[in-house]
XYZ file of C-alpha atoms in Angstrom:
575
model
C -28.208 -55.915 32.631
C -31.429 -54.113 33.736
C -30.736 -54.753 37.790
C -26.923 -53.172 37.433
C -27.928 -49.983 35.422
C -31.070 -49.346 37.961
C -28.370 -49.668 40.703
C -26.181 -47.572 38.808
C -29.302 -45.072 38.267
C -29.352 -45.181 42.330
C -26.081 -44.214 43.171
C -26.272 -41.174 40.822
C -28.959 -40.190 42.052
C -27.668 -41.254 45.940
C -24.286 -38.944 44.699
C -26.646 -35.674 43.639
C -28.858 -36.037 46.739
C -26.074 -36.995 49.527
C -24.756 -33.545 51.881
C -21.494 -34.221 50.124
C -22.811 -33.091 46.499
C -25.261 -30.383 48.169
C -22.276 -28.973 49.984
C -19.931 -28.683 46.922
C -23.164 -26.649 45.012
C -23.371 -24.798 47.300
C -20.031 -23.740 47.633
C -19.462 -23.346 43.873
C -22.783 -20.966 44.015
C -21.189 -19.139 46.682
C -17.775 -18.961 45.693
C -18.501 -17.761 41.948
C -20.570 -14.518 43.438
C -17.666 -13.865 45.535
C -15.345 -13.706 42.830
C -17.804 -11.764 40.547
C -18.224 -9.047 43.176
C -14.550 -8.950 44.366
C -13.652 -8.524 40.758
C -16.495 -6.048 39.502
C -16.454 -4.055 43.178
C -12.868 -2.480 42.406
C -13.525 -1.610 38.444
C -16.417 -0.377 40.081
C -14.935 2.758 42.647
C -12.488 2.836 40.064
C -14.957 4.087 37.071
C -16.614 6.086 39.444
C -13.670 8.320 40.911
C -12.701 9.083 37.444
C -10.148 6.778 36.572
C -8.348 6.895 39.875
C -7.446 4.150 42.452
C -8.137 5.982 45.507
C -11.682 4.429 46.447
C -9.962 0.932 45.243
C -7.086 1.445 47.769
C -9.292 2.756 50.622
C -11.763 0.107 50.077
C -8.547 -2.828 49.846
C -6.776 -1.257 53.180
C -10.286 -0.827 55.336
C -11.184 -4.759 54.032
C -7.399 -6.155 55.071
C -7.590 -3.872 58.437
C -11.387 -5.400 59.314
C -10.441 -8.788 59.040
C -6.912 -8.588 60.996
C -8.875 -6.792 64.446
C -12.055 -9.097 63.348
C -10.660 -12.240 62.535
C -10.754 -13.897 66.611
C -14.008 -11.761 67.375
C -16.099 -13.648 64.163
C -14.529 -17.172 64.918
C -15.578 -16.352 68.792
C -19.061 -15.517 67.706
C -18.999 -18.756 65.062
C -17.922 -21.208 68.180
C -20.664 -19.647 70.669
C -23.821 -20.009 68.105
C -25.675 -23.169 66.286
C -23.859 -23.979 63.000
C -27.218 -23.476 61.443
C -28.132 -19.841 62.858
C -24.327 -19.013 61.709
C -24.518 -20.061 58.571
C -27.798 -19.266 57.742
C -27.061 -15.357 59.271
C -23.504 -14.771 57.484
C -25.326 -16.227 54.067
C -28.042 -13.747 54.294
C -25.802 -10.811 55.634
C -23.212 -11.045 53.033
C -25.560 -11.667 50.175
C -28.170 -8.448 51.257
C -25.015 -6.504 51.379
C -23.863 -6.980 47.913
C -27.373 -6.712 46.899
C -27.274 -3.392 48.297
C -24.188 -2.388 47.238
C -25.157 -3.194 43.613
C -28.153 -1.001 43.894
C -26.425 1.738 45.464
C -24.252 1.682 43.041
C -26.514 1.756 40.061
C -28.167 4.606 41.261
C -24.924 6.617 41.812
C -23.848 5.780 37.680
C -27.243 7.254 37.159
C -27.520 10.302 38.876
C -23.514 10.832 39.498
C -23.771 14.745 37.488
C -26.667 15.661 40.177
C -25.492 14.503 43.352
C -21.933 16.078 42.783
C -23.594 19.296 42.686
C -25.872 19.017 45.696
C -24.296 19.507 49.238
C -21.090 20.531 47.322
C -20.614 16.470 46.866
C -20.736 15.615 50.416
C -23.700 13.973 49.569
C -21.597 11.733 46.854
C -18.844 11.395 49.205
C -21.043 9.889 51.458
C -22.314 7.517 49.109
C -18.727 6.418 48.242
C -18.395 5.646 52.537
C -21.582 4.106 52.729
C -20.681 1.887 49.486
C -17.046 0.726 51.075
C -18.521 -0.037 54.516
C -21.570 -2.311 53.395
C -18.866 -4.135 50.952
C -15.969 -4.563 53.606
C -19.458 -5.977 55.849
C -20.150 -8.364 53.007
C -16.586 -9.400 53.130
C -16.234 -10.176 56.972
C -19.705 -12.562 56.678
C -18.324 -13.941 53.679
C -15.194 -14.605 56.202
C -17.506 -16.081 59.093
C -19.285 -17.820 56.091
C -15.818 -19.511 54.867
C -14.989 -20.453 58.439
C -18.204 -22.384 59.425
C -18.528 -24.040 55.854
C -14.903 -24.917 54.756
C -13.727 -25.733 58.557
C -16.276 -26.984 60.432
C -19.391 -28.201 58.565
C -17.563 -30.057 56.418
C -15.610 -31.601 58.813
C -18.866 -33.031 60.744
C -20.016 -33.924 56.948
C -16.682 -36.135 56.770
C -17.366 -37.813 59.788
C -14.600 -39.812 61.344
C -13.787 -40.745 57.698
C -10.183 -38.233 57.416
C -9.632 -39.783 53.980
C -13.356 -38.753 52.789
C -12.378 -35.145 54.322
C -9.311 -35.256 52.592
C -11.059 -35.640 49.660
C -14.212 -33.139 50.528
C -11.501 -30.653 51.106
C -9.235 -30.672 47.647
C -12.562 -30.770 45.601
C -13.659 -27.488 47.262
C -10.158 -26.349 46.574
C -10.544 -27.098 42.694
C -13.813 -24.907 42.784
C -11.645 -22.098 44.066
C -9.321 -23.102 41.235
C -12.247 -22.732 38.716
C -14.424 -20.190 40.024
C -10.722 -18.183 39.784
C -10.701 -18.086 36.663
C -14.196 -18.459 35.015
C -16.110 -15.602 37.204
C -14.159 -12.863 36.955
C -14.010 -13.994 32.832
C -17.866 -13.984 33.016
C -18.735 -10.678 34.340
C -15.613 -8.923 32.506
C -17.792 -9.738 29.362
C -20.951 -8.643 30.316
C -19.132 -5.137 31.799
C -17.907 -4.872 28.461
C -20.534 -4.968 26.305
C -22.978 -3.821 28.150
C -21.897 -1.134 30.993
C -21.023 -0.848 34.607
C -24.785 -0.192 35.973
C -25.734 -3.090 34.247
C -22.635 -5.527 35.544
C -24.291 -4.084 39.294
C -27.832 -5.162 38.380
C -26.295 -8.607 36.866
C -24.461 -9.083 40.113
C -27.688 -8.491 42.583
C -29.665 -9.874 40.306
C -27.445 -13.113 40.732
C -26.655 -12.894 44.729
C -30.060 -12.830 45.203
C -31.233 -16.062 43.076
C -27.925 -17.940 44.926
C -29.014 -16.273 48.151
C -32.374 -18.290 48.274
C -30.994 -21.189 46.621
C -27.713 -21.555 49.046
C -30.021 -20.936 52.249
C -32.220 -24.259 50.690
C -29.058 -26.168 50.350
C -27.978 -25.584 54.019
C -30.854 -26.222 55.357
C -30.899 -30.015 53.032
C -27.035 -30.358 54.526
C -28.431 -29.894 58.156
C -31.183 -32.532 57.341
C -29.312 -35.050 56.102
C -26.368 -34.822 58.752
C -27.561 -34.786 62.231
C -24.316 -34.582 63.842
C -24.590 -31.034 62.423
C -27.121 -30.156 65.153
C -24.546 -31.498 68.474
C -22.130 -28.843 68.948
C -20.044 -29.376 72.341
C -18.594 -26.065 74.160
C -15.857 -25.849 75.917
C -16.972 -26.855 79.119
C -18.670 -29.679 77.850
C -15.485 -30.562 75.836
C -13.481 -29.936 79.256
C -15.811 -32.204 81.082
C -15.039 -34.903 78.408
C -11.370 -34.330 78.646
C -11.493 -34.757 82.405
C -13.342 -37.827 82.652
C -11.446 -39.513 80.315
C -8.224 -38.571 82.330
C -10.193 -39.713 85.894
C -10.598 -42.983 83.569
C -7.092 -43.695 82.922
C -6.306 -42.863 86.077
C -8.856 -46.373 86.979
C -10.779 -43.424 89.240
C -14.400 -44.213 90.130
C -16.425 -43.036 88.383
C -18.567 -41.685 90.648
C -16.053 -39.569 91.710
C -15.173 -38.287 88.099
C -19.010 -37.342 87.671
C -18.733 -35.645 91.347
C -15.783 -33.849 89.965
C -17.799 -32.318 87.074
C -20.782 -31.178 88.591
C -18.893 -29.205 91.220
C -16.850 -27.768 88.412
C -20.159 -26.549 86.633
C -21.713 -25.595 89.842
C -18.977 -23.745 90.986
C -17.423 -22.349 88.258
C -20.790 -21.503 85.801
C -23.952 -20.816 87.467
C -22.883 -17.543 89.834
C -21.396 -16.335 86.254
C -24.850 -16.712 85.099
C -26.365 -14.884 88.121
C -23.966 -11.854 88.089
C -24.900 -8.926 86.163
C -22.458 -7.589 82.803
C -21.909 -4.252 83.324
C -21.105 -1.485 80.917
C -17.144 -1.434 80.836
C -17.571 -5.523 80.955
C -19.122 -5.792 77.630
C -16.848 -2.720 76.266
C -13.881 -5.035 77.340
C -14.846 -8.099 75.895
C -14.136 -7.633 72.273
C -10.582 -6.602 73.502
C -10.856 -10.090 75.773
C -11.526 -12.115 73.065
C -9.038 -10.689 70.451
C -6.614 -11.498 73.474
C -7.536 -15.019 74.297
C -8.243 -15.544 70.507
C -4.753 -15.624 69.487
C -3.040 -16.873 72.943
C -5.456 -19.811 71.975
C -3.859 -19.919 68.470
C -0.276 -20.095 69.743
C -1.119 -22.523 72.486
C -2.265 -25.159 69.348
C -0.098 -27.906 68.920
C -0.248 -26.742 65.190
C 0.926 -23.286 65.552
C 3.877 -23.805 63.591
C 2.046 -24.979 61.071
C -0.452 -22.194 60.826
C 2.067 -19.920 61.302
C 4.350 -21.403 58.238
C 1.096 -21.536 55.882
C 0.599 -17.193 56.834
C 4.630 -17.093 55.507
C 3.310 -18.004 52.006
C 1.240 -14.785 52.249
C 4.700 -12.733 51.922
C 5.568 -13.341 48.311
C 4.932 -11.314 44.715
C 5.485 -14.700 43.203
C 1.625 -14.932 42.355
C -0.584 -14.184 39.686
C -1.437 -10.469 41.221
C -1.299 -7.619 39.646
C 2.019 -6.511 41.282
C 3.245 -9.681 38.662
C 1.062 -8.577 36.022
C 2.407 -4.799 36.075
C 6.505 -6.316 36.132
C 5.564 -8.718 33.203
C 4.333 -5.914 31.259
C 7.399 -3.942 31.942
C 9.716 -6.889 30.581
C 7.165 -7.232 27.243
C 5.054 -10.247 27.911
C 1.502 -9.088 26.223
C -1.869 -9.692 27.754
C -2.654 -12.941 25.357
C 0.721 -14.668 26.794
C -0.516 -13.514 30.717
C -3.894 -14.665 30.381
C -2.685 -18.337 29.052
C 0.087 -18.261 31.805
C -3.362 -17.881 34.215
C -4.604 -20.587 32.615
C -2.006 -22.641 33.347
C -1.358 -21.609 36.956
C -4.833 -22.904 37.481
C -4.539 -26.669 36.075
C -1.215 -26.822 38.170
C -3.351 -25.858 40.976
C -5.892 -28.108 40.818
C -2.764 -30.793 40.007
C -1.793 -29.651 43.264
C -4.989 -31.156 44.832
C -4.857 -34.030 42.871
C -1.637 -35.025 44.579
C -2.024 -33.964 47.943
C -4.765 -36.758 47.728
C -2.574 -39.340 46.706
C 0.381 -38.207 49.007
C -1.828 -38.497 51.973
C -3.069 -41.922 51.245
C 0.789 -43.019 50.722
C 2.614 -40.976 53.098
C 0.246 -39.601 55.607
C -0.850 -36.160 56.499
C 2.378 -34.370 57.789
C 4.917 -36.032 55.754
C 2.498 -35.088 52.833
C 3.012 -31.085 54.161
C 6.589 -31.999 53.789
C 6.759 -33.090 50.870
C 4.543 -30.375 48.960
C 7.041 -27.895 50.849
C 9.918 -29.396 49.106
C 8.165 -29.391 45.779
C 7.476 -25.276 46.326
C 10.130 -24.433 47.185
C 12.528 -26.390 44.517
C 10.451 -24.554 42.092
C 10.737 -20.905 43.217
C 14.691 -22.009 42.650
C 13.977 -20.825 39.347
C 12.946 -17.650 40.067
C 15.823 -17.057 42.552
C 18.017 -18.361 39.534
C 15.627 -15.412 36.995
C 16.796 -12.615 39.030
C 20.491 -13.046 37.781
C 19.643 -14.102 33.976
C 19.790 -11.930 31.058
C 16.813 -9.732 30.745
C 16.722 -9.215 34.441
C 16.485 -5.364 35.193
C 17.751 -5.836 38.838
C 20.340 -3.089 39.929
C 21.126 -2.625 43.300
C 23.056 0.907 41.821
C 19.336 2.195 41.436
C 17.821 3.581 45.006
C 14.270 1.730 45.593
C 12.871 5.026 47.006
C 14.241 7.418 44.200
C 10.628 7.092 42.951
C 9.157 7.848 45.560
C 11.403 10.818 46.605
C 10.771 12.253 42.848
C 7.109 12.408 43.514
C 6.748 13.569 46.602
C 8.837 16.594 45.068
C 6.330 16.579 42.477
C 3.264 16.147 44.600
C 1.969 13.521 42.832
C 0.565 10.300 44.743
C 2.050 7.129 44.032
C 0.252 4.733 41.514
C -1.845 1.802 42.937
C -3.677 -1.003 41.660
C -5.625 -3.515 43.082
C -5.616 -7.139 43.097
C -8.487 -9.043 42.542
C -9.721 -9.488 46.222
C -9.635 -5.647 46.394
C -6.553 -4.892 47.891
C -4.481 -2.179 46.572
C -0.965 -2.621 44.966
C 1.626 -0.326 44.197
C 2.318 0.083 40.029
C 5.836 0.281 38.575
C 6.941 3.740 38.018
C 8.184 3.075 34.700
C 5.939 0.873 33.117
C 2.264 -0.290 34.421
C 0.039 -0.923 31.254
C -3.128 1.173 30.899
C -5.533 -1.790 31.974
C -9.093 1.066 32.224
C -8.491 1.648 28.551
C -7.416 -1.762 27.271
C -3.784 -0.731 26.458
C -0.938 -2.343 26.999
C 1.439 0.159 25.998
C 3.888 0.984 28.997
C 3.436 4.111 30.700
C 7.195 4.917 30.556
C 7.151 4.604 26.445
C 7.176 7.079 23.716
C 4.812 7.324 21.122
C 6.922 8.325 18.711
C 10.104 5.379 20.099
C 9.812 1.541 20.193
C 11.118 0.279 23.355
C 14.152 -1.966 22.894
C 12.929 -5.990 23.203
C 13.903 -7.334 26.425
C 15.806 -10.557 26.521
C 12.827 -13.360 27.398
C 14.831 -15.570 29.463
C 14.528 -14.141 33.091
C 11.264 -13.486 32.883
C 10.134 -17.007 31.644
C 11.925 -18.674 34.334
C 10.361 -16.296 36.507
C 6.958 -17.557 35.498
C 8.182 -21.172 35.093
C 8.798 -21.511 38.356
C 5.308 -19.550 40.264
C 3.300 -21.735 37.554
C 5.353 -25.201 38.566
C 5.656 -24.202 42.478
C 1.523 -24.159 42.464
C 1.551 -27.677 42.838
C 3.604 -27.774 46.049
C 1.836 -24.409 47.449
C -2.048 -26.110 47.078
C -0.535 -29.449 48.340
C 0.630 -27.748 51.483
C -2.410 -25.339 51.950
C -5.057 -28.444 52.151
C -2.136 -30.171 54.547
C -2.398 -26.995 56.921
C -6.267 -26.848 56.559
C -6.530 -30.513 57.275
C -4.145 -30.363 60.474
C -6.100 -27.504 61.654
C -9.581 -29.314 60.959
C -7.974 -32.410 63.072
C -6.622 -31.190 65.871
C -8.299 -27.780 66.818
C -11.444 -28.975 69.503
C -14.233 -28.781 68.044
C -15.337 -25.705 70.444
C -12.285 -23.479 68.939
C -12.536 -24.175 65.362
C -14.313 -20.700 65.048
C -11.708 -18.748 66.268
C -8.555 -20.055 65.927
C -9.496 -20.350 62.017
C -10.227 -16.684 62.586
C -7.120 -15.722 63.772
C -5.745 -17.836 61.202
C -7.349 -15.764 58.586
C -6.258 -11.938 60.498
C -2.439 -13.975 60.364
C -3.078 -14.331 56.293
C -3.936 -10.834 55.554
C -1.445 -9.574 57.861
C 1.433 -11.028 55.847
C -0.610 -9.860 53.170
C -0.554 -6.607 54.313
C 3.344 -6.748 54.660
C 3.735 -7.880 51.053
C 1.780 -4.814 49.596
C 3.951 -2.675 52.037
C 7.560 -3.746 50.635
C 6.113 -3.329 47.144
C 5.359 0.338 47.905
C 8.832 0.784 49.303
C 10.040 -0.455 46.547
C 7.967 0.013 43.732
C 10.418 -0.051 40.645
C 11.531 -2.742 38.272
C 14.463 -3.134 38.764
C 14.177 -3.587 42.533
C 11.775 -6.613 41.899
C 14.331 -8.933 41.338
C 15.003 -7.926 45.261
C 11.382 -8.263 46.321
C 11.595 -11.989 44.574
C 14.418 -13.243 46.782
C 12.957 -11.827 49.745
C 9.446 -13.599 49.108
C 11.669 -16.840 48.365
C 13.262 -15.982 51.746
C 9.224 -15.828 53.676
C 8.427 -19.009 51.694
C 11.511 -21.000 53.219
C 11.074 -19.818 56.712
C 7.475 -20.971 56.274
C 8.095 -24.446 55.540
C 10.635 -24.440 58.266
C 8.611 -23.651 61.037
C 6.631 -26.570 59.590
C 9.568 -28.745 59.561
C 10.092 -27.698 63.177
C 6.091 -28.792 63.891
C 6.888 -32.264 61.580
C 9.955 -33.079 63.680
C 8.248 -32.127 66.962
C 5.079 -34.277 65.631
C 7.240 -37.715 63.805
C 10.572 -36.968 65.687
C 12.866 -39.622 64.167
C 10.628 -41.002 61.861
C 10.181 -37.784 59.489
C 13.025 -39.061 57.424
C 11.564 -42.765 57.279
C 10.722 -43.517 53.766
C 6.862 -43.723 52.338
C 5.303 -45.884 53.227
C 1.473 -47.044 52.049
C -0.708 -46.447 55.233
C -4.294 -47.963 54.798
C -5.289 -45.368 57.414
C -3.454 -42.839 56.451
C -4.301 -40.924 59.966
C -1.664 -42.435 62.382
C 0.805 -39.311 62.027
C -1.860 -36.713 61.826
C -3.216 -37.135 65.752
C -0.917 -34.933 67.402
C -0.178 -34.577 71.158
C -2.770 -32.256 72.824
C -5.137 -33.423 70.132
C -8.762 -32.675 71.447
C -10.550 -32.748 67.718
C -13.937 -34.753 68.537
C -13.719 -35.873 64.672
């Protein structure tokens, strides 16, 4: 009895010491001061331009813009630098600039009366800049942070083990799932009962402790895997490729070798001899946005990529655009907050069976599957739209809002989601979140609005609740495909363009919702995000069939590999 518990004492304390465990804490460390700061950053601006949602709106647009012209340019510089120095750089960056931020920020809630009066504001304005830039800089190393982490370290942790990555990659998912939920609950209490300045000196406070403790994990993870340290480029991956082609071709190989060293004497050493001039290193941001995302389209999982960046283009989450319509139909904050609840077990139920779909099915077919599952659920709220309670009319113009302020001169309400971008509110009826009300704008003090008939809105939320278990399923089947089959020398930026492809749709999304920004034009704006979500999973039927052919409607079968279908043509992953 004594031998098996000491050997079950040793693999606990194997679990808590391998890079695995260390790579999940440190994740959850960094993930849960993301979501405090993303959450706290736009109650911040918006308790410090008096109650308006300009600075929150500014600050959401310039952080969407930065990563869509960024995205290629931070995977380029991820791909051409050691995975430590990377890592190690974007940790500190993004976790100085929140520090900073914070601080800033503390001493503008302390001395806001005084500096509006010197410099007739400017000198506040300026503060409100400087405060926006160093965030939307925390949030594009916090992007080259996610990128080197989540797709490439963790790959190399995995090994050529795609069931262990498979695994590595829903568990970091179910953090998301958790840290979701949990940090923004966290500093909301502190915020309010204590104050604002002291939710910014709680949040530096915290992302400096997790700075120095995240920087000792990484450098643990690099320790324990040494693979970390061998990173090919692209003409080493190139020279690979080639020889192995001279191989099959039963070539010498002298001659292969010949072949290679004329390629890197020809092609690379007068490159390193010639002087960059000035309009050379102008151009070559502009270069490598270009070859950035002709790289991205030339990957044999475009499609894919390109059908996971479709699921962007929906109000069928748990955003505030949803928030602000549920309010309108008379669901109360209590019933929303448990309806987040839920949307976060079916989540993490999601990763739970992409796990077990991959190990019976295999990779793709397990992408096909999960889109199936989505989309069979946002039936429902296709079906909501035409149910009793609905307030769809097509009668009502979707710009008559807009028209009647602009006549009025009055800007257009915005919100912002949690990651900071700004949302449009519903003209007649966005709950008074700043003062904790939940009375509709549109409603009388002195009148009780009629009840609203339940039905189309529960469906509504029955199906984005159920559909999260398809929609996680197929995100970890996209990141896994991408983590397989992009070379290891382009994981940086095509995962970067991958990202500017997110927010762009993102982007979109936000910009139907201010064109049409009333109730009863939602039940519109949910069939057309039902519409983005089924062209999404075709394009990734069109990369399954292109990928299987024939056999994508051959039943499941158990695959002790699970990896045959997931090696695509073109494949150059060194995993």
């Amino acid at each position: 009895m004594q031998p098996h518990k000491c050997q079950i004492q040793r693999a606990l304390v194997g679990y808590f010491t391998s890079a695995k465990f260390l790579l999940y804490l440190g994740h959850a460390l960094s993930t849960w001061g993301d979501r405090m700061w993303h959450f706290a950053v736009s109650v911040f601006l918006v308790e410090l331009y008096g109650n308006s949602l300009l600075l929150t709106a500014v600050y959401g647009l310039v952080v969407a813009g930065s990563v869509l012209l960024l995205g290629a340019i931070i995977g380029d510089w991820v791909d051409k630098n050691s995975r430590l120095k990377v890592a190690q750089t974007s940790l500190v960056v993004q976790n100085a600039s929140v520090i900073l931020c914070g601080i800033i920020l503390m001493i503008i809630f302390l001395f806001k009366t005084q500096l509006l009066t010197l410099y007739h504001g400017w000198l506040l304005t300026m503060c409100y800049i400087l405060v926006i830039t160093i965030a939307n800089i925390a949030n594009l190393a916090s992007t080259a942070t996610a990128i080197t982490i989540q797709r490439d370290w963790i790959v190399v942790v995995a090994g050529e083990d795609r069931s262990k990555l498979a695994d590595m990659n829903a568990t970091i998912r179910r953090i998301d799932q958790l840290t979701n939920i949990l940090a923004p609950m966290a500093v909301g209490q502190i915020m309010t009962f204590g104050s604002p300045m002291i939710g910014c000196g709680f949040i530096s406070g915290w992302n400096l402790m997790s700075m120095c403790v995240e920087y000792l994990l990484l450098w643990k993870v690099y320790q324990k895997t040494p693979t970390l340290a061998l990173k090919c480029s692209k003409v080493e991956e190139s020279e690979l490729k080639q020889l192995n082609i001279k191989k099959e071709n039963d070539m010498k190989p002298a001659e292969g070798v010949q072949l290679i060293v004329e390629k890197d004497v020809t092609g690379f050493e007068p490159q390193q001899e010639k002087e960059v001039g000035c309009a050379a290193r102008i151009a070559e941001p502009f270069i490598t946005f270009r070859d950035g995302w002709v790289a991205y389209y030339n990957q044999p999982v475009f499609l894919a990529g390109m059908g996971l960046a479709f699921l962007y283009m929906t109000v069928l989450g748990f955003d505030c655009i949803t928030t602000g319509y549920a309010y309108t139909q008379g669901l109360s904050g209590s019933v929303l907050s448990l309806l987040m609840g839920a949307s976060a077990i079916t989540g993490i139920m999601g990763t739970v069976a992409f796990t077990w779909l991959r190990r019976k099915c295999g990779l793709i077919r397990t992408g096909l599957i999960s889109g199936v599952a989505q989309l069979s659920c946002l039936v429902l709220c296709a079906i909501s739209v035409f149910m009793p309670g609905s307030p769809l009319d097509l009668t009502v113009s979707p710009f008559a809002d807009i028209s009647a302020r602009l006549f009025e001169n009055e800007p257009l309400p915005t919100i912002a989601s949690p990651g900071g971008e700004p949302e449009v509110a519903f003209a007649t009826g966005m709950p008074n979140l700043l003062n904790g009300s939940t009375t509709p704008a549109y409603a009388d003090p002195e009148m009780s609005p009629e009840p609203v008939p339940l039905i189309s809105v529960s469906l509504l939320f029955a199906g984005v609740i159920a559909a999260r278990v398809g929609l996680w399923s197929f995100d970890l089947t996209v990141t896994q495909l991408l983590q397989e089959n992009v070379a290891e020398s382009e994981r940086g930026i095509i995962n970067g363009v991958q990202n500017s492809m997110n927010y762009l749709l993102d982007l979109l999304h936000f910009i139907m919702v201010i064109l049409a920004p009333n109730p009863e034009a939602f039940g519109l704006l949910v069939l057309i995000s039902v519409s983005f979500v089924a062209m999404g999973h075709i394009m990734y039927f069109r990369f399954a069939q292109k990928s299987l052919g024939k056999q994508i409607f051959a039943c499941c079968t158990p695959d002790p590999k699970a990896v045959s279908d997931s090696s695509l043509p073109g494949n150059t992953s060194t995993v």
